[in-house]
PDB file of C-alpha atoms in Angstrom:
ATOM      1  CA  MET Y   1     -95.576-152.032  67.782  1.00 40.00           C
ATOM      2  CA  ALA Y   2     -96.086-152.543  64.348  1.00 43.00           C
ATOM      3  CA  ALA Y   3     -96.573-156.292  65.184  1.00 44.00           C
ATOM      4  CA  ARG Y   4    -100.032-154.912  67.295  1.00 59.00           C
ATOM      5  CA  ARG Y   5    -101.002-153.555  64.661  1.00 60.00           C
ATOM      6  CA  ILE Y   6    -104.829-154.254  63.044  1.00 63.00           C
ATOM      7  CA  ALA Y   7    -105.410-154.048  59.849  1.00 59.00           C
ATOM      8  CA  GLN Y   8    -108.802-154.508  59.956  1.00 61.00           C
ATOM      9  CA  SER Y   9    -112.242-156.420  62.243  1.00 64.00           C
ATOM     10  CA  SER Y  10    -111.358-159.556  63.293  1.00 73.00           C
ATOM     11  CA  ILE Y  11    -114.463-159.959  64.872  1.00 79.00           C
ATOM     12  CA  ASN Y  12    -117.218-162.353  62.129  1.00 85.00           C
ATOM     13  CA  TRP Y  13    -119.992-159.986  62.950  1.00 86.00           C
ATOM     14  CA  SER Y  14    -122.084-162.254  60.103  1.00 87.00           C
ATOM     15  CA  ALA Y  15    -121.197-165.229  62.790  1.00 87.00           C
ATOM     16  CA  LEU Y  16    -122.307-162.672  65.520  1.00 87.00           C
ATOM     17  CA  ALA Y  17    -125.094-161.303  63.902  1.00 89.00           C
ATOM     18  CA  GLU Y  18    -126.841-164.622  63.491  1.00 90.00           C
ATOM     19  CA  ARG Y  19    -126.795-165.396  67.414  1.00 89.00           C
ATOM     20  CA  VAL Y  20    -128.505-161.644  68.474  1.00 90.00           C
ATOM     21  CA  PRO Y  21    -132.003-161.945  69.834  1.00 91.00           C
ATOM     22  CA  ALA Y  22    -134.145-160.244  67.470  1.00 91.00           C
ATOM     23  CA  ASN Y  23    -135.212-158.020  70.639  1.00 94.00           C
ATOM     24  CA  GLN Y  24    -131.521-156.773  70.996  1.00 92.00           C
ATOM     25  CA  LYS Y  25    -131.229-156.047  67.238  1.00 92.00           C
ATOM     26  CA  SER Y  26    -131.016-151.912  67.334  1.00 93.00           C
ATOM     27  CA  SER Y  27    -127.702-152.561  70.369  1.00 94.00           C
ATOM     28  CA  PHE Y  28    -126.081-154.812  68.306  1.00 92.00           C
ATOM     29  CA  GLY Y  29    -126.175-152.785  65.360  1.00 92.00           C
ATOM     30  CA  ALA Y  30    -125.241-149.617  67.474  1.00 94.00           C
ATOM     31  CA  PHE Y  31    -122.292-152.115  68.952  1.00 93.00           C
ATOM     32  CA  LYS Y  32    -121.060-152.838  65.082  1.00 91.00           C
ATOM     33  CA  THR Y  33    -121.373-148.783  63.886  1.00 93.00           C
ATOM     34  CA  LYS Y  34    -119.140-148.312  67.594  1.00 93.00           C
ATOM     35  CA  SER Y  35    -116.577-150.670  66.970  1.00 89.00           C
ATOM     36  CA  ASP Y  36    -116.464-149.565  63.034  1.00 89.00           C
ATOM     37  CA  ILE Y  37    -115.685-145.537  63.594  1.00 91.00           C
ATOM     38  CA  TYR Y  38    -112.889-146.833  66.297  1.00 87.00           C
ATOM     39  CA  VAL Y  39    -111.373-148.985  63.860  1.00 85.00           C
ATOM     40  CA  ARG Y  40    -112.234-146.073  61.535  1.00 87.00           C
ATOM     41  CA  ALA Y  41    -110.582-144.075  63.798  1.00 86.00           C
ATOM     42  CA  VAL Y  42    -107.059-146.550  64.704  1.00 82.00           C
ATOM     43  CA  LEU Y  43    -107.243-147.101  60.773  1.00 83.00           C
ATOM     44  CA  ALA Y  44    -106.699-142.962  60.157  1.00 84.00           C
ATOM     45  CA  ASN Y  45    -103.476-142.635  62.066  1.00 83.00           C
ATOM     46  CA  PRO Y  46    -100.188-143.376  60.423  1.00 81.00           C
ATOM     47  CA  GLU Y  47     -99.120-147.064  62.159  1.00 78.00           C
ATOM     48  CA  SER Y  48     -95.135-145.146  63.606  1.00 78.00           C
ATOM     49  CA  PRO Y  49     -95.359-141.596  65.001  1.00 78.00           C
ATOM     50  CA  PRO Y  50     -93.597-138.877  61.688  1.00 80.00           C
ATOM     51  CA  GLN Y  51     -89.977-138.056  61.538  1.00 84.00           C
ATOM     52  CA  ILE Y  52     -89.226-134.962  63.068  1.00 84.00           C
ATOM     53  CA  ASP Y  53     -86.167-133.033  61.260  1.00 86.00           C
ATOM     54  CA  TRP Y  54     -84.333-132.442  64.037  1.00 85.00           C
ATOM     55  CA  ALA Y  55     -81.259-130.499  62.392  1.00 85.00           C
ATOM     56  CA  ASN Y  56     -83.301-128.238  61.067  1.00 85.00           C
ATOM     57  CA  TYR Y  57     -84.885-127.636  64.226  1.00 82.00           C
ATOM     58  CA  LYS Y  58     -81.075-126.867  65.768  1.00 84.00           C
ATOM     59  CA  LYS Y  59     -80.532-124.172  62.747  1.00 84.00           C
ATOM     60  CA  LEU Y  60     -83.580-122.792  63.257  1.00 84.00           C
ATOM     61  CA  VAL Y  61     -83.937-122.459  66.815  1.00 82.00           C
ATOM     62  CA  PRO Y  62     -80.908-120.276  69.123  1.00 84.00           C
ATOM     63  CA  VAL Y  63     -80.937-121.120  72.195  1.00 81.00           C
ATOM     64  CA  ALA Y  64     -78.048-123.911  72.822  1.00 78.00           C
ATOM     65  CA  GLY Y  65     -79.502-127.973  73.884  1.00 84.00           C
ATOM     66  CA  LEU Y  66     -82.849-127.499  73.780  1.00 86.00           C
ATOM     67  CA  VAL Y  67     -83.709-128.723  70.193  1.00 84.00           C
ATOM     68  CA  ASP Y  68     -80.488-131.675  71.741  1.00 86.00           C
ATOM     69  CA  SER Y  69     -82.711-131.678  74.375  1.00 88.00           C
ATOM     70  CA  PHE Y  70     -86.399-131.698  73.332  1.00 86.00           C
ATOM     71  CA  GLN Y  71     -84.754-134.774  71.047  1.00 85.00           C
ATOM     72  CA  LYS Y  72     -83.571-137.247  73.720  1.00 89.00           C
ATOM     73  CA  GLN Y  73     -86.623-136.071  75.295  1.00 87.00           C
ATOM     74  CA  TYR Y  74     -88.752-138.064  72.055  1.00 85.00           C
ATOM     75  CA  GLU Y  75     -86.522-140.449  71.672  1.00 84.00           C
ATOM     76  CA  ALA Y  76     -86.666-141.565  75.269  1.00 85.00           C
ATOM     77  CA  LEU Y  77     -90.482-141.829  75.363  1.00 83.00           C
ATOM     78  CA  LYS Y  78     -92.055-145.185  74.618  1.00 83.00           C
ATOM     79  CA  VAL Y  79     -95.693-145.842  75.163  1.00 79.00           C
ATOM     80  CA  PRO Y  80     -96.331-149.084  76.125  1.00 82.00           C
ATOM     81  CA  TYR Y  81     -98.715-151.740  74.715  1.00 79.00           C
ATOM     82  CA  PRO Y  82    -100.576-152.872  77.422  1.00 82.00           C
ATOM     83  CA  GLN Y  83    -100.522-156.472  78.356  1.00 84.00           C
ATOM     84  CA  ASP Y  84    -102.992-159.022  78.287  1.00 83.00           C
ATOM     85  CA  LYS Y  85    -103.978-159.602  81.995  1.00 86.00           C
ATOM     86  CA  VAL Y  86    -107.382-161.455  81.313  1.00 88.00           C
ATOM     87  CA  SER Y  87    -106.705-163.856  78.708  1.00 87.00           C
ATOM     88  CA  SER Y  88    -105.605-166.017  80.792  1.00 89.00           C
ATOM     89  CA  GLN Y  89    -109.062-165.575  83.206  1.00 91.00           C
ATOM     90  CA  VAL Y  90    -111.819-165.638  79.906  1.00 90.00           C
ATOM     91  CA  ASP Y  91    -109.909-169.088  78.889  1.00 90.00           C
ATOM     92  CA  ALA Y  92    -110.221-170.634  82.496  1.00 90.00           C
ATOM     93  CA  GLN Y  93    -114.706-169.369  82.256  1.00 92.00           C
ATOM     94  CA  ILE Y  94    -114.847-171.391  78.637  1.00 91.00           C
ATOM     95  CA  LYS Y  95    -113.719-174.027  80.243  1.00 90.00           C
ATOM     96  CA  GLU Y  96    -115.240-173.937  83.990  1.00 90.00           C
ATOM     97  CA  SER Y  97    -118.567-172.618  80.832  1.00 93.00           C
ATOM     98  CA  GLN Y  98    -117.711-176.286  78.950  1.00 93.00           C
ATOM     99  CA  SER Y  99    -117.718-178.200  81.756  1.00 91.00           C
ATOM    100  CA  GLU Y 100    -121.523-176.806  82.878  1.00 92.00           C
ATOM    101  CA  ILE Y 101    -122.563-177.045  79.813  1.00 93.00           C
ATOM    102  CA  ASP Y 102    -121.707-180.582  79.182  1.00 94.00           C
ATOM    103  CA  SER Y 103    -123.156-181.431  82.022  1.00 94.00           C
ATOM    104  CA  TYR Y 104    -126.222-179.800  81.127  1.00 95.00           C
ATOM    105  CA  LYS Y 105    -126.621-181.463  78.007  1.00 96.00           C
ATOM    106  CA  LYS Y 106    -126.118-184.983  79.594  1.00 96.00           C
ATOM    107  CA  ALA Y 107    -129.084-184.202  81.840  1.00 96.00           C
ATOM    108  CA  SER Y 108    -130.696-182.856  79.321  1.00 97.00           C
ATOM    109  CA  GLU Y 109    -130.155-185.855  77.224  1.00 97.00           C
ATOM    110  CA  GLN Y 110    -131.407-187.411  80.472  1.00 97.00           C
ATOM    111  CA  ARG Y 111    -134.878-185.663  80.499  1.00 97.00           C
ATOM    112  CA  ILE Y 112    -135.141-186.566  77.137  1.00 97.00           C
ATOM    113  CA  GLN Y 113    -135.683-190.361  77.372  1.00 97.00           C
ATOM    114  CA  SER Y 114    -137.699-189.419  80.004  1.00 96.00           C
ATOM    115  CA  TYR Y 115    -140.049-187.460  78.766  1.00 96.00           C
ATOM    116  CA  GLN Y 116    -139.443-189.764  75.526  1.00 97.00           C
ATOM    117  CA  LYS Y 117    -140.653-193.192  77.494  1.00 95.00           C
ATOM    118  CA  GLU Y 118    -143.754-190.343  78.959  1.00 92.00           C
ATOM    119  CA  ILE Y 119    -144.698-189.702  76.186  1.00 94.00           C
ATOM    120  CA  ALA Y 120    -144.674-193.505  74.583  1.00 94.00           C
ATOM    121  CA  HIS Y 121    -146.523-194.390  77.935  1.00 89.00           C
ATOM    122  CA  LEU Y 122    -149.247-192.102  76.490  1.00 88.00           C
ATOM    123  CA  LYS Y 123    -149.849-193.028  73.058  1.00 91.00           C
ATOM    124  CA  SER Y 124    -150.021-196.671  74.190  1.00 90.00           C
ATOM    125  CA  LEU Y 125    -153.510-195.173  77.024  1.00 88.00           C
ATOM    126  CA  LEU Y 126    -156.443-194.550  75.280  1.00 88.00           C
ATOM    127  CA  PRO Y 127    -157.855-191.303  73.346  1.00 89.00           C
ATOM    128  CA  TYR Y 128    -158.863-189.014  76.517  1.00 85.00           C
ATOM    129  CA  ASP Y 129    -162.131-188.099  74.379  1.00 90.00           C
ATOM    130  CA  GLN Y 130    -162.351-192.610  74.530  1.00 91.00           C
ATOM    131  CA  MET Y 131    -161.675-192.689  78.311  1.00 89.00           C
ATOM    132  CA  THR Y 132    -164.115-193.990  80.736  1.00 89.00           C
ATOM    133  CA  MET Y 133    -163.808-192.724  84.307  1.00 85.00           C
ATOM    134  CA  GLU Y 134    -162.454-196.388  85.650  1.00 87.00           C
ATOM    135  CA  ASP Y 135    -159.905-196.194  82.219  1.00 89.00           C
ATOM    136  CA  TYR Y 136    -158.921-192.791  84.033  1.00 87.00           C
ATOM    137  CA  ARG Y 137    -158.167-193.780  87.601  1.00 85.00           C
ATOM    138  CA  ASP Y 138    -157.150-196.262  86.216  1.00 87.00           C
ATOM    139  CA  ALA Y 139    -153.883-194.882  83.953  1.00 87.00           C
ATOM    140  CA  PHE Y 140    -154.044-192.190  86.671  1.00 86.00           C
ATOM    141  CA  PRO Y 141    -154.269-193.113  89.995  1.00 85.00           C
ATOM    142  CA  ASP Y 142    -153.121-190.721  91.412  1.00 83.00           C
ATOM    143  CA  SER Y 143    -155.112-188.007  89.939  1.00 81.00           C
ATOM    144  CA  ALA Y 144    -158.142-189.440  89.279  1.00 80.00           C
ATOM    145  CA  LEU Y 145    -161.010-188.708  91.834  1.00 77.00           C
ATOM    146  CA  ASP Y 146    -161.678-191.311  94.539  1.00 78.00           C
ATOM    147  CA  PRO Y 147    -165.057-190.596  96.167  1.00 78.00           C
ATOM    148  CA  ILE Y 148    -164.643-193.022  98.591  1.00 79.00           C
ATOM    149  CA  ASN Y 149    -160.895-193.697  99.400  1.00 79.00           C
ATOM    150  CA  ARG Y 150    -159.852-190.042  99.195  1.00 77.00           C
ATOM    151  CA  PRO Y 151    -163.246-187.951  99.453  1.00 80.00           C
ATOM    152  CA  SER Y 152    -162.693-184.323  97.701  1.00 76.00           C
ATOM    153  CA  PHE Y 153    -164.122-180.899  97.090  1.00 73.00           C
ATOM    154  CA  TRP Y 154    -165.180-179.157  93.841  1.00 79.00           C
ATOM    155  CA  PRO Y 155    -162.565-177.841  92.252  1.00 80.00           C
ATOM    156  CA  HIS Y 156    -161.376-181.161  94.253  1.00 78.00           C
ATOM    157  CA  THR Y 157    -157.913-178.659  93.946  1.00 82.00           C
ATOM    158  CA  PRO Y 158    -155.155-179.248  97.071  1.00 81.00           C
ATOM    159  CA  GLU Y 159    -156.147-175.586  98.326  1.00 84.00           C
ATOM    160  CA  GLU Y 160    -159.470-176.287  98.272  1.00 83.00           C
ATOM    161  CA  GLN Y 161    -160.129-179.003 100.505  1.00 82.00           C
ATOM    162  CA  VAL Y 162    -160.665-179.499 104.260  1.00 81.00           C
ATOM    163  CA  GLY Y 163    -157.214-179.468 106.239  1.00 83.00           C
ATOM    164  CA  TYR Y 164    -155.306-177.992 102.989  1.00 86.00           C
ATOM    165  CA  LYS Y 165    -152.452-175.434 104.882  1.00 88.00           C
ATOM    166  CA  SER Y 166    -150.156-173.340 102.871  1.00 88.00           C
ATOM    167  CA  LYS Y 167    -146.420-173.171 102.756  1.00 88.00           C
ATOM    168  CA  GLU Y 168    -146.131-170.272 104.384  1.00 89.00           C
ATOM    169  CA  GLN Y 169    -148.639-171.689 107.706  1.00 88.00           C
ATOM    170  CA  LEU Y 170    -146.235-174.953 107.658  1.00 88.00           C
ATOM    171  CA  GLU Y 171    -142.829-172.559 107.629  1.00 89.00           C
ATOM    172  CA  ALA Y 172    -145.406-170.777 110.865  1.00 88.00           C
ATOM    173  CA  GLU Y 173    -145.378-173.556 112.185  1.00 87.00           C
ATOM    174  CA  ALA Y 174    -142.209-175.690 111.636  1.00 87.00           C
ATOM    175  CA  GLN Y 175    -140.603-172.450 113.266  1.00 86.00           C
ATOM    176  CA  GLY Y 176    -142.988-172.056 115.372  1.00 76.00           C
ATOM    177  CA  HIS Y 177    -141.416-175.372 117.811  1.00 69.00           C
ATOM    178  CA  HIS Y 178    -138.311-175.114 116.981  1.00 62.00           C
TER     179      HIS Y 178
END
């Protein structure tokens, strides 16, 4: 049991506090207070139970064998330290999440590169306040108004155009045909 005794909390509270969002600081403070109270309570108790003066009790108790029986039971009592059954699961989760983090980083780097290309393309264009409608059509043919090939009605959003069908309508039609 002595090897398991903690001298102080092994949690790096300052490093943990840096990662706590501002809206959760009060909950974090309450958690730290509870942890500190628990550590103080553990440290307030002696590391090993106090020694019992069995010889003194044998003199004082008149019933023969009673103190010997209590002494055998007391010395036979062993409170087991709980086995660590979850550290391997936690380590597995850490490894699993690390691979997820790595794949997310790779995907993020790819998105960053594509966004940087898009930014470079936008910077190479004329500023919007200097563009004519023809310049805009040349730069963004998909979103530019094309009254001849793709006439549309104001406010020129897909929902306001003739023949528009919402996702719900399309799903209902797809289910109706099956």
